[in-house]
Coordinates of C-alpha atoms and ligand atoms in Angstrom, one line a residue:
M188 CA 41.9 1.9 5.7
C189 CA 39.3 1.2 3.2
G190 CA 35.5 1.3 4.3
I191 CA 33.1 -1.7 3.7
V192 CA 29.6 -2.5 4.2
G193 CA 27.4 -5.4 3.4
Y194 CA 23.7 -5.6 3.8
L195 CA 21.2 -8.3 3.9
G196 CA 17.6 -7.2 4.6
P197 CA 14.3 -5.9 3.1
L198 CA 15.4 -2.4 2.6
N199 CA 16.8 -1.3 -1.0
P200 CA 20.4 -2.2 -0.5
K201 CA 21.8 0.5 -2.7
D202 CA 20.6 3.2 -0.6
V203 CA 21.7 1.3 2.7
I204 CA 25.4 0.4 1.0
V205 CA 25.9 3.8 -0.4
G206 CA 24.5 6.0 2.8
G207 CA 26.9 3.6 4.9
L208 CA 29.6 4.3 2.6
K209 CA 29.5 7.9 2.8
K210 CA 29.8 7.6 6.5
L211 CA 32.9 5.6 5.8
E212 CA 34.5 7.8 3.2
Y213 CA 36.8 9.3 5.8
R214 CA 38.8 5.7 5.4
G215 CA 39.5 6.2 2.1
Y216 CA 38.5 7.9 -1.1
D217 CA 40.3 6.6 -4.2
S218 CA 37.6 4.5 -5.7
A219 CA 34.6 3.3 -4.8
G220 CA 31.9 0.1 -5.6
V221 CA 29.2 -2.2 -5.1
A222 CA 28.1 -5.6 -6.0
I223 CA 24.5 -6.0 -5.3
L224 CA 21.6 -8.9 -6.3
D225 CA 19.9 -8.0 -9.2
G226 CA 17.8 -10.7 -11.4
G227 CA 19.6 -13.7 -9.5
L228 CA 23.0 -12.2 -10.6
V229 CA 25.5 -9.8 -8.7
K230 CA 25.8 -6.7 -10.6
R231 CA 28.7 -4.6 -10.0
V232 CA 29.3 -0.7 -10.3
R233 CA 32.5 0.8 -9.6
A234 CA 34.1 4.2 -10.2
E235 CA 37.2 5.9 -9.8
G236 CA 37.8 8.6 -7.3
K237 CA 35.3 10.1 -4.8
L238 CA 32.0 8.2 -3.5
R239 CA 30.0 10.7 -5.6
N240 CA 31.6 9.5 -9.1
L241 CA 30.1 6.1 -7.8
E242 CA 26.8 7.7 -7.1
A243 CA 26.5 9.5 -10.2
K244 CA 26.7 6.2 -12.1
L245 CA 24.3 4.6 -9.7
A246 CA 21.6 7.4 -10.3
H247 CA 20.5 5.3 -13.3
E248 CA 20.9 1.9 -11.8
S249 CA 18.3 -0.2 -10.2
F250 CA 18.6 -3.5 -8.4
D251 CA 15.7 -6.0 -7.4
G252 CA 17.8 -8.1 -4.7
H253 CA 18.2 -7.7 -1.0
L254 CA 21.8 -8.5 -0.7
G255 CA 24.9 -6.2 -1.5
I256 CA 28.5 -5.3 -0.7
G257 CA 30.4 -1.8 -1.0
H258 CA 33.8 -0.4 -0.8
T259 CA 35.6 3.1 -0.5
R260 CA 39.0 2.3 -1.2
W261 CA 42.6 3.5 -0.1
A262 CA 44.7 2.4 -2.3
T263 CA 47.7 -0.1 -1.1
H264 CA 48.5 -2.3 -3.8
G265 CA 47.5 -0.6 -7.3
V266 CA 46.8 2.5 -8.3
P267 CA 43.8 4.5 -7.7
S268 CA 41.5 3.5 -10.7
E269 CA 38.3 1.7 -11.9
R270 CA 40.2 -1.4 -12.9
N271 CA 41.6 -1.7 -9.2
A272 CA 38.3 -0.6 -7.6
H273 CA 36.2 -3.3 -5.2
P274 CA 34.2 -5.2 -5.4
H275 CA 36.3 -7.7 -7.2
Q276 CA 34.4 -10.3 -9.3
V277 CA 35.6 -13.9 -10.2
G278 CA 33.0 -16.1 -11.5
G279 CA 29.7 -15.4 -9.4
V280 CA 32.1 -14.8 -6.2
S281 CA 32.2 -10.8 -5.2
L282 CA 34.5 -9.6 -2.6
V283 CA 35.7 -6.5 -1.1
H284 CA 38.4 -5.8 1.4
N285 CA 40.2 -3.7 3.7
G286 CA 43.9 -4.2 4.7
I287 CA 46.8 -5.7 2.9
I288 CA 47.3 -9.7 2.1
E289 CA 51.1 -10.1 2.9
N290 CA 51.8 -13.3 1.1
Y291 CA 50.1 -11.9 -2.1
L292 CA 53.1 -12.6 -4.0
E293 CA 53.1 -16.3 -3.6
I294 CA 49.2 -16.7 -3.7
K295 CA 49.6 -14.7 -7.2
E296 CA 52.0 -17.2 -8.4
A297 CA 50.2 -20.0 -7.7
L298 CA 47.0 -18.8 -9.2
L299 CA 48.9 -18.0 -12.3
K300 CA 50.2 -21.4 -12.6
R301 CA 46.6 -22.7 -12.0
G302 CA 45.5 -20.6 -15.1
A303 CA 43.7 -17.6 -13.5
N304 CA 42.7 -14.5 -15.2
I305 CA 44.0 -11.6 -12.8
T306 CA 42.5 -8.6 -14.1
S307 CA 43.9 -5.8 -11.5
D308 CA 46.9 -4.8 -9.6
T309 CA 45.4 -5.6 -6.2
D310 CA 46.2 -8.3 -3.5
S311 CA 42.1 -8.2 -3.0
E312 CA 41.4 -9.9 -6.3
L313 CA 43.5 -12.9 -5.4
V314 CA 41.5 -13.6 -2.3
A315 CA 38.4 -13.5 -5.1
H316 CA 40.4 -16.0 -7.1
L317 CA 40.7 -18.4 -4.1
V318 CA 36.9 -18.5 -3.0
A319 CA 36.0 -18.8 -6.5
E320 CA 38.2 -21.8 -6.7
Q321 CA 37.0 -23.2 -3.4
V322 CA 32.9 -22.5 -3.9
K323 CA 33.5 -25.0 -7.0
I324 CA 35.0 -27.6 -4.6
Q325 CA 32.8 -27.1 -1.2
K326 CA 29.6 -26.0 -2.9
D327 CA 29.3 -23.6 -0.2
L328 CA 30.4 -20.1 0.4
L329 CA 31.1 -20.7 4.2
K330 CA 33.1 -23.9 3.7
A331 CA 35.0 -22.1 0.9
V332 CA 36.0 -19.2 3.2
Q333 CA 37.1 -21.6 6.0
V334 CA 39.6 -23.1 3.4
V335 CA 40.8 -19.8 2.2
L336 CA 41.0 -17.9 5.6
K337 CA 43.8 -20.6 6.2
E338 CA 45.8 -19.1 3.3
L339 CA 46.0 -15.9 4.0
R340 CA 48.5 -13.6 6.0
G341 CA 48.5 -10.0 6.6
A342 CA 45.9 -7.3 7.9
F343 CA 42.2 -8.1 6.3
S344 CA 38.8 -7.8 6.7
I345 CA 36.8 -9.1 3.9
L346 CA 33.0 -9.7 3.0
V347 CA 32.2 -11.7 0.1
I348 CA 28.8 -13.2 -1.6
W349 CA 28.3 -15.8 -4.4
D350 CA 25.4 -15.8 -6.7
Q351 CA 24.6 -19.4 -6.1
Q352 CA 23.9 -18.6 -2.6
P353 CA 22.1 -15.4 -2.8
D354 CA 20.6 -15.7 1.0
R355 CA 23.9 -15.2 2.4
L356 CA 27.1 -13.3 3.3
V357 CA 30.3 -14.1 4.4
A358 CA 32.5 -11.9 6.8
F359 CA 35.8 -12.6 8.4
K360 CA 39.1 -10.7 9.2
D361 CA 42.4 -10.6 10.9
G362 CA 43.3 -7.2 12.0
P363 CA 41.1 -4.4 10.4
P364 CA 37.8 -4.0 12.4
L365 CA 34.5 -5.8 11.2
V366 CA 31.4 -4.9 13.2
I367 CA 28.1 -6.6 12.8
G368 CA 24.8 -4.4 13.1
L369 CA 21.7 -6.1 14.2
G370 CA 18.6 -4.7 13.1
E371 CA 14.9 -5.3 12.7
K372 CA 15.0 -8.5 10.2
Q373 CA 18.2 -7.1 8.6
T374 CA 22.1 -7.3 9.0
F375 CA 24.6 -5.1 8.3
V376 CA 28.4 -5.9 8.2
V377 CA 30.5 -2.5 8.4
S378 CA 34.0 -1.4 9.1
D379 CA 32.8 1.2 11.6
V380 CA 29.3 1.5 13.5
Q381 CA 28.8 5.0 12.1
A382 CA 27.9 3.1 9.0
A383 CA 24.6 1.2 10.4
L384 CA 23.6 3.7 13.2
N385 CA 20.7 4.9 11.3
Y386 CA 19.3 1.5 11.5
T387 CA 20.5 0.1 14.8
K388 CA 22.6 0.4 17.7
K389 CA 22.9 -2.9 18.7
F390 CA 26.6 -4.4 17.2
M391 CA 28.7 -7.6 17.5
Y392 CA 32.4 -7.4 17.2
L393 CA 34.0 -9.8 15.1
E394 CA 37.7 -11.2 16.5
D395 CA 40.8 -12.0 14.4
R396 CA 40.0 -15.1 12.6
E397 CA 36.4 -15.5 13.6
I398 CA 34.2 -16.1 10.6
A399 CA 30.3 -14.5 10.2
L400 CA 27.8 -16.5 8.3
V401 CA 24.6 -13.6 7.7
Q402 CA 21.7 -15.8 6.4
G403 CA 17.9 -15.0 6.4
T404 CA 17.6 -12.3 9.4
G405 CA 20.4 -14.3 11.6
V406 CA 24.1 -14.4 12.2
Q407 CA 26.2 -17.2 13.2
V408 CA 29.8 -16.8 14.3
F409 CA 32.4 -19.6 13.8
S410 CA 36.1 -19.9 15.0
S411 CA 38.7 -20.4 12.2
A412 CA 38.3 -24.1 13.0
G413 CA 34.4 -24.1 12.6
A414 CA 33.5 -24.3 16.1
P415 CA 30.1 -22.2 16.5
L416 CA 30.7 -19.1 19.2
Q417 CA 28.6 -17.2 21.5
K418 CA 29.1 -13.4 20.8
P419 CA 28.2 -10.6 23.3
V420 CA 26.0 -7.9 21.7
V421 CA 27.0 -4.2 22.6
E422 CA 24.3 -1.5 22.8
L423 CA 25.8 1.9 21.9
N424 CA 24.7 5.3 23.0
W425 CA 25.9 7.1 19.7
N426 CA 23.6 8.8 17.9
A427 CA 23.3 9.0 13.9
D428 CA 23.1 12.8 13.8
Q429 CA 26.2 13.3 16.0
V430 CA 27.8 12.3 12.5
E431 CA 25.8 14.8 10.6
K432 CA 27.5 18.3 9.6
K433 CA 24.7 20.7 11.6
G434 CA 25.0 23.7 9.5
Y435 CA 28.8 23.8 9.4
S436 CA 30.6 23.8 6.1
H437 CA 32.8 21.1 7.2
Y438 CA 33.1 18.2 9.7
M439 CA 36.3 19.4 10.7
L440 CA 34.8 23.0 11.6
K441 CA 32.3 21.5 13.7
E442 CA 34.3 19.4 15.7
I443 CA 36.8 22.3 16.4
Y444 CA 33.8 24.2 17.9
E445 CA 32.5 21.2 19.6
Q446 CA 35.7 21.4 21.6
P447 CA 34.6 22.9 24.7
H448 CA 32.1 20.3 24.9
A449 CA 34.5 17.3 24.3
V450 CA 36.6 18.3 27.2
S451 CA 33.6 18.7 29.5
S452 CA 32.5 15.2 28.5
A453 CA 36.1 13.6 28.8
M454 CA 36.4 14.8 32.1
A455 CA 32.7 14.7 33.5
P456 CA 32.9 10.9 34.5
H457 CA 35.9 11.5 36.6
I458 CA 35.5 14.4 38.8
D459 CA 34.3 13.9 42.4
A460 CA 32.1 17.1 42.7
T461 CA 32.1 16.8 46.3
N462 CA 35.9 17.1 46.9
Q463 CA 36.3 18.7 43.6
T464 CA 39.1 16.4 43.0
V465 CA 39.8 13.3 40.5
R466 CA 38.3 9.8 40.9
L467 CA 38.7 8.0 37.8
S468 CA 35.4 6.1 37.0
K469 CA 35.2 2.4 36.0
V470 CA 38.9 1.7 34.4
G471 CA 38.5 -1.8 34.8
F472 CA 41.9 -3.0 35.7
G473 CA 40.4 -5.7 37.5
G474 CA 39.7 -7.7 34.4
A475 CA 36.1 -7.3 34.0
G476 CA 36.5 -6.7 30.2
V477 CA 35.2 -3.8 28.4
T478 CA 31.9 -4.9 27.6
H479 CA 31.1 -5.0 31.6
L480 CA 32.8 -2.0 32.8
E481 CA 29.1 -0.2 33.5
S482 CA 28.5 -3.1 36.3
L483 CA 31.6 -2.8 38.1
D484 CA 31.5 -1.5 41.8
A485 CA 32.9 2.1 41.4
A486 CA 34.7 2.4 44.8
K487 CA 36.6 -1.1 44.3
D488 CA 37.3 -0.3 40.8
W489 CA 38.9 3.3 41.9
E490 CA 40.8 1.7 44.8
Q491 CA 42.4 -1.0 42.1
T492 CA 43.4 2.1 39.6
Q493 CA 45.3 3.9 42.6
K494 CA 47.0 0.7 43.4
I495 CA 48.4 0.4 40.0
F496 CA 49.2 4.0 39.6
A497 CA 51.1 3.6 43.2
S498 CA 52.7 0.5 42.4
V499 CA 54.3 1.1 39.0
N500 CA 57.6 2.8 38.6
R501 CA 57.5 4.0 34.9
V502 CA 55.0 5.0 32.3
T503 CA 55.5 4.4 28.6
I504 CA 52.7 6.1 26.0
V505 CA 52.5 4.9 22.7
A506 CA 50.4 6.4 19.6
C507 CA 50.7 7.7 16.2
G508 CA 50.2 11.0 14.9
T509 CA 48.4 13.7 16.6
S510 CA 47.7 10.9 19.5
Y511 CA 51.3 10.8 19.9
Y512 CA 51.5 14.6 20.1
A513 CA 48.8 14.5 22.8
G514 CA 51.1 11.5 24.7
L515 CA 53.9 13.7 24.6
V516 CA 51.9 16.3 26.5
G517 CA 50.9 13.6 28.9
K518 CA 54.6 13.1 29.5
Y519 CA 55.0 16.9 30.8
L520 CA 51.9 16.4 32.9
I521 CA 52.5 13.1 34.7
E522 CA 56.4 13.7 35.2
A523 CA 55.6 17.1 36.6
L524 CA 52.7 16.0 38.7
A525 CA 53.6 12.5 39.8
K526 CA 57.3 12.6 39.6
I527 CA 57.6 9.3 37.5
P528 CA 59.6 8.8 34.5
V529 CA 57.7 8.7 31.2
E530 CA 58.7 7.6 27.9
V531 CA 56.6 8.6 24.7
D532 CA 57.1 6.6 21.8
V533 CA 55.7 6.3 18.0
A534 CA 53.9 3.0 18.0
S535 CA 55.7 2.0 14.4
E536 CA 59.0 2.5 16.1
F537 CA 58.1 0.7 19.5
R538 CA 56.8 -2.3 18.1
Y539 CA 60.0 -3.0 16.0
R540 CA 62.5 -1.7 17.9
K541 CA 62.8 -4.4 20.7
P542 CA 62.1 -2.1 23.5
V543 CA 63.1 -3.0 27.0
L544 CA 60.0 -3.8 28.8
L545 CA 60.2 -4.0 32.4
K546 CA 57.3 -5.2 34.3
D547 CA 57.1 -2.2 36.8
T548 CA 56.1 0.0 33.7
L549 CA 52.6 0.9 32.8
V550 CA 51.9 1.2 28.9
I551 CA 49.2 3.8 28.0
T552 CA 48.1 3.8 24.6
V553 CA 46.4 6.7 22.7
S554 CA 44.0 6.2 19.6
Q555 CA 41.3 8.2 18.7
S556 CA 39.8 5.5 16.3
G557 CA 41.0 2.5 18.6
E558 CA 41.9 1.0 15.4
T559 CA 45.3 2.2 14.4
A560 CA 47.4 -1.0 13.4
D561 CA 50.6 0.0 15.1
T562 CA 49.1 1.2 18.2
L563 CA 47.2 -2.2 18.4
A564 CA 50.6 -4.2 17.9
A565 CA 52.4 -2.1 20.4
I566 CA 49.8 -3.0 23.1
R567 CA 49.8 -6.6 22.2
L568 CA 53.5 -6.6 22.6
A569 CA 53.1 -4.9 26.1
K570 CA 50.4 -7.6 27.1
E571 CA 52.6 -10.3 25.7
N572 CA 55.4 -9.0 28.3
G573 CA 53.6 -9.3 31.0
L574 CA 52.9 -5.3 31.5
Q575 CA 49.7 -3.4 32.5
T576 CA 48.0 -1.7 30.0
L577 CA 46.0 1.2 29.7
S578 CA 44.1 2.7 26.6
I579 CA 42.9 6.1 25.9
C580 CA 40.3 5.8 23.1
N581 CA 37.4 7.5 21.4
V582 CA 35.5 4.5 20.0
R583 CA 34.4 2.2 22.7
N584 CA 34.8 -1.3 22.0
S585 CA 37.3 -0.7 19.1
S586 CA 39.8 -3.4 19.2
I587 CA 42.7 -1.6 21.3
D588 CA 39.8 -0.7 23.8
R589 CA 39.0 -4.3 23.8
E590 CA 42.6 -5.6 24.0
A591 CA 43.5 -3.2 27.0
H592 CA 43.4 -4.1 30.8
G593 CA 42.3 -0.6 31.7
H594 CA 39.7 1.8 29.8
L595 CA 39.5 5.5 29.6
Y596 CA 37.3 7.6 26.9
M597 CA 37.8 10.6 25.4
N598 CA 34.0 10.7 25.0
S599 CA 34.2 13.3 22.2
G600 CA 31.6 12.0 20.3
P601 CA 32.0 10.8 16.5
E602 CA 35.1 12.4 14.9
V603 CA 34.7 12.4 11.1
G604 CA 37.2 15.1 9.9
V605 CA 40.5 13.2 8.8
A606 CA 42.5 15.9 10.8
S607 CA 41.9 15.2 14.3
T608 CA 40.7 18.0 16.7
K609 CA 38.4 17.2 19.3
A610 CA 39.8 14.1 20.3
F611 CA 43.1 15.8 20.8
V612 CA 42.0 18.4 23.2
S613 CA 39.8 15.2 25.1
T614 CA 43.0 13.4 25.4
L615 CA 44.8 16.3 26.9
A616 CA 42.2 16.9 29.7
I617 CA 42.5 13.0 30.4
F618 CA 45.9 13.3 30.5
N619 CA 45.5 16.2 33.1
L620 CA 43.2 13.8 35.0
V621 CA 45.6 10.7 35.1
A622 CA 48.6 12.9 36.0
T623 CA 46.7 14.3 38.8
A624 CA 45.4 10.8 40.0
F625 CA 49.1 9.5 39.5
G626 CA 50.2 12.2 41.6
Q627 CA 47.9 11.5 44.6
A628 CA 48.1 7.9 44.4
R629 CA 52.0 8.5 44.8
G630 CA 52.0 10.9 47.5
Q631 CA 53.5 13.8 45.3
L632 CA 50.1 15.9 45.3
S633 CA 48.4 17.1 48.2
L634 CA 44.6 17.4 48.1
G635 CA 44.7 21.2 47.8
Q636 CA 47.2 20.9 45.0
A637 CA 44.9 18.3 43.0
R638 CA 42.0 20.5 43.5
E639 CA 43.9 23.0 41.8
Q640 CA 44.6 20.9 38.8
V641 CA 40.8 20.1 38.7
Q642 CA 39.6 23.8 38.8
A643 CA 42.2 24.6 36.2
L644 CA 40.6 22.0 34.1
L645 CA 37.1 22.8 34.7
A646 CA 37.7 26.5 33.6
V647 CA 38.9 25.2 30.0
P648 CA 35.7 25.2 28.2
S649 CA 34.6 28.3 28.7
Q650 CA 38.2 29.7 28.2
M651 CA 38.0 27.7 24.9
E652 CA 34.8 29.5 24.1
V653 CA 36.5 32.7 24.2
V654 CA 39.4 31.6 22.0
L655 CA 36.7 30.1 19.2
A656 CA 34.9 33.8 19.3
Y657 CA 38.2 35.0 17.7
D658 CA 38.1 32.6 14.5
K659 CA 37.7 35.7 12.5
Y660 CA 41.3 36.9 13.4
F661 CA 42.6 33.4 12.9
A662 CA 40.9 33.5 9.6
D663 CA 42.8 36.7 8.7
A664 CA 46.1 35.4 10.2
A665 CA 45.8 32.3 7.7
E666 CA 45.8 34.8 4.9
D667 CA 49.2 36.2 5.8
F668 CA 50.4 32.4 5.5
K669 CA 50.2 32.5 1.6
S670 CA 53.3 34.5 1.4
F671 CA 55.7 32.2 3.0
K672 CA 57.4 29.3 1.7
G673 CA 58.1 27.6 4.9
F674 CA 56.8 27.6 8.4
L675 CA 58.7 26.5 12.1
Y676 CA 56.3 26.0 14.8
M677 CA 58.3 26.3 17.7
G678 CA 57.2 26.1 21.8
R679 CA 59.0 25.3 24.8
G680 CA 57.7 22.7 27.5
V681 CA 54.2 21.5 27.6
S682 CA 53.9 23.8 24.5
Y683 CA 56.4 22.3 22.2
P684 CA 54.2 19.1 21.4
I685 CA 51.5 22.1 20.7
A686 CA 54.1 23.4 17.9
L687 CA 54.3 19.9 16.7
E688 CA 50.7 19.4 16.6
G689 CA 50.3 22.7 14.6
A690 CA 52.7 21.9 12.1
L691 CA 51.2 18.3 11.4
K692 CA 47.7 20.3 10.9
L693 CA 49.4 22.7 8.2
K694 CA 51.0 20.0 6.7
E695 CA 48.2 17.5 6.3
L696 CA 45.3 20.3 5.4
A697 CA 47.1 23.1 3.5
Y698 CA 50.1 20.8 2.1
L699 CA 52.7 23.4 2.9
H700 CA 56.1 22.4 4.4
A701 CA 56.0 23.0 8.1
E702 CA 58.4 21.8 11.1
G703 CA 57.5 21.7 14.5
Y704 CA 60.8 22.4 17.0
A705 CA 61.5 22.9 20.6
A706 CA 62.2 26.7 20.7
G707 CA 65.5 25.9 22.3
E708 CA 66.8 23.6 19.3
M709 CA 67.0 26.8 16.9
K710 CA 70.3 27.6 17.4
H711 CA 71.1 23.8 16.6
G712 CA 70.3 24.0 13.1
P713 CA 66.7 25.4 12.0
L714 CA 68.2 29.2 12.2
A715 CA 69.9 28.6 8.7
L716 CA 66.7 28.3 7.1
I717 CA 65.4 31.7 8.4
D718 CA 64.8 34.6 6.0
E719 CA 62.1 36.6 5.1
R720 CA 59.8 34.0 3.5
M721 CA 60.2 31.8 6.6
A722 CA 57.5 32.1 9.3
I723 CA 57.8 31.1 12.8
V724 CA 54.8 30.4 14.5
M725 CA 55.5 30.7 18.3
V726 CA 53.6 29.1 20.9
A727 CA 54.7 31.4 24.1
P728 CA 52.5 31.5 26.9
S729 CA 53.3 33.6 29.7
D730 CA 54.8 30.8 31.8
D731 CA 58.2 30.0 33.6
L732 CA 59.8 29.8 30.2
F733 CA 58.3 32.9 28.6
E734 CA 61.6 35.0 28.8
K735 CA 63.7 32.0 27.4
T736 CA 61.1 31.8 24.5
V737 CA 61.1 35.5 23.6
S738 CA 65.0 35.6 23.3
N739 CA 64.5 32.7 20.8
L740 CA 62.0 34.9 18.8
E741 CA 64.3 37.8 19.0
E742 CA 67.1 35.9 17.4
A743 CA 64.6 34.4 14.7
K744 CA 63.3 38.1 14.0
A745 CA 66.9 39.6 13.7
R746 CA 67.4 37.0 10.7
G747 CA 64.6 38.6 9.0
G748 CA 62.0 35.8 10.1
K749 CA 58.5 36.6 10.2
I750 CA 56.8 36.0 13.7
I751 CA 53.4 34.8 14.2
S752 CA 53.0 34.4 18.0
I753 CA 50.2 32.9 20.5
G754 CA 50.5 34.5 24.0
T755 CA 48.6 35.0 27.1
G756 CA 45.9 38.1 27.1
E757 CA 47.4 41.7 25.9
N758 CA 51.0 40.5 25.9
E759 CA 52.8 44.1 24.5
R760 CA 56.0 42.6 24.4
L761 CA 54.8 39.8 21.9
K762 CA 53.1 42.1 19.9
S763 CA 56.0 44.3 19.4
I764 CA 58.2 41.6 17.7
S765 CA 55.4 39.8 16.0
E766 CA 53.8 40.6 12.7
R767 CA 50.5 38.8 14.2
Y768 CA 49.9 38.4 17.6
L769 CA 46.9 36.3 18.9
G770 CA 46.1 36.2 22.6
I771 CA 44.2 33.3 24.6
P772 CA 42.9 33.4 28.2
K773 CA 45.4 33.1 31.0
A774 CA 45.1 29.6 32.2
H775 CA 47.1 27.2 34.2
W776 CA 50.3 26.0 32.8
S777 CA 48.9 22.3 32.7
T778 CA 45.8 23.5 30.6
N779 CA 47.5 25.9 28.1
P780 CA 47.9 23.6 25.8
L781 CA 44.3 22.5 25.3
L782 CA 43.7 26.6 24.3
E783 CA 46.8 27.3 22.3
V784 CA 46.1 24.2 20.0
V785 CA 43.2 25.9 19.0
P786 CA 44.6 28.8 16.7
L787 CA 46.7 26.4 15.3
Q788 CA 44.0 24.3 14.1
L789 CA 41.5 27.2 12.9
M790 CA 44.5 28.9 10.8
A791 CA 45.3 25.3 9.3
F792 CA 41.4 25.0 8.6
H793 CA 41.0 28.6 7.1
L794 CA 44.2 28.4 4.9
A795 CA 43.6 25.0 3.3
D796 CA 40.0 25.8 2.7
S797 CA 40.7 29.2 1.1
L798 CA 43.4 27.5 -1.1
G799 CA 40.4 25.0 -2.5
H800 CA 41.6 22.0 -0.5
D801 CA 39.2 19.1 0.6
V802 CA 39.7 20.1 4.3
D803 CA 37.5 16.9 5.7
Q804 CA 39.3 14.6 3.1
P805 CA 43.0 15.5 2.7
R806 CA 44.7 14.3 -0.3
N807 CA 46.6 10.7 0.2
L808 CA 45.3 10.1 3.9
A809 CA 42.5 8.2 5.4
K810 CA 41.2 8.4 9.2
S811 CA 41.7 4.9 10.7
V812 CA 45.2 3.6 9.6
T813 CA 44.6 0.0 10.0
V814 CA 47.6 -1.1 8.2
E815 CA 51.0 -0.2 9.0
Ligands
M6R990 O1 43.0 7.0 15.7 P1 44.3 7.2 15.9 O2 44.4 8.5 17.0 O3 45.1 6.2 16.4 O4 45.2 7.9 14.8 C1 46.4 8.3 14.7 C2 47.0 9.1 13.5 O5 46.7 8.6 12.5 C3 45.9 10.5 13.6 O6 46.2 11.3 14.6 C4 46.5 11.3 12.3 O7 47.7 11.5 12.8 C5 45.8 12.3 12.3 N1 45.3 12.5 10.7 C6 46.0 13.7 12.5 O8 45.2 14.9 12.3

């Protein structure tokens, strides 16, 4: 978590770094700080809380140098406070860090024995001490970092500058991302490309235990053993203005409204317009590597993908949070359409529970950021065990994307709101396509059935526009939520993961207690919770399970529960049982989830907003969870 920005170049570093940190604030907002050259020394300014507090302090500061680093923090070691804010300074060394130093206790003990004056509670300051000790010996920042890196264990990305070598910045990592932006006579080192997109679209991705020396107008990258490396430069097609609010009050609201477009963009590359069927485009299982996907022969690549889909005997989907719930929808779709067993696992459990990994398994990871530490570890584990891996990511060239054998993209555009929305629906679209392709490759779906799936998916963007047009009703419904003490979100079948996702949205945005349940589980415990202050949010589309879902609703109502239901069209039956009824357009069973989730997102958004919460940056959270 945490966002870091480094800059060396002709522009005003204060503006570049603070501008970059604004784009990275989604990664953490407990404190922020900068260290910038001024008068031959490095001047540091830090503030507790959101970036605006730092900006207020910086309003009266100027710097005459052209080198600086900045940080926005999600606290791990040490409470959020100015004392614990980055950059940490020891002697002339200034350092920012994202991640966790796992052997910090050992390092701290050794430093204390050597008489170090430790002034914060962080693990990060300890690294600044180690570098400060080494620059005295090595008389060179790069050499000092090469020595220090050997001592560090954990997950970290670090930028460091030294006032005795004011023309250089050194960056290194093991775990969380670091990307080097290559501009005209200027260089940026950032946690996420969004922080430098205003200046360049050319990026170099640092790999674990590599060290980058940014000096003058150039960058050299070395292995941890000091060998110079040739790194590929990737040109991105994201625009800086995609990261703006464009007139919406919040990023999250803008991203909810972008969902029809996100779904279209996710499916567009993979639909064969002539046959109206699925043809997954340039997945790259053949081993081309993520930077060479564009140059693949599309026909050969598709053949390869189909071969893998036909040859595996099971699928394991691994992800965290909202991406995990998207994976659960994937399970229902792939099992129904391809008749192949699918397991879905939370990445933090998968990586440690010693899973039985059979060779004929395809492991699919889902991650918007492509940087979630547990999901990254899961894909590595799968590869170590010789399994084929396929990643569904939004951020191209992210760590997970780079690790995977095969690659599919959400194509949602940058998602800035901490609560994931458009990446979720894009993933559901991708799972529809994957399930259809799987079904065909395994002879379980006829061409006609595959076409039916594609047609259902093609209808989604306009159906979603209809749902969005009812936003005002969702805002009204959210007002009702204020009178409840708790919420049970329920659904059956493919709508069950949507209930889980709806409950998560309410928890993370409105800070209210909500649980997601399979509706059939009510009698096995949750019914005891029900009284007139408990709301039941039921996702009940007109599908094969509708009658059973209605029975569950009747049971809850008979016990005093207040019902908010989401169903298909004008459903009189649901209306008569519910306090609030919200209709969505009639859709295919496999695409219902893409529509059902929209009212749940909007209700959570409106409730949180009217309670005065920071919807884009909910308390205690960060968008990219790069530590476990
Ligand atoms: O970037 P990822 O998709 O790997 O992130 C996974 C979760 O951290 C993420 O979905 C999280 O649950 C969101 N805050 C949910 O809105």
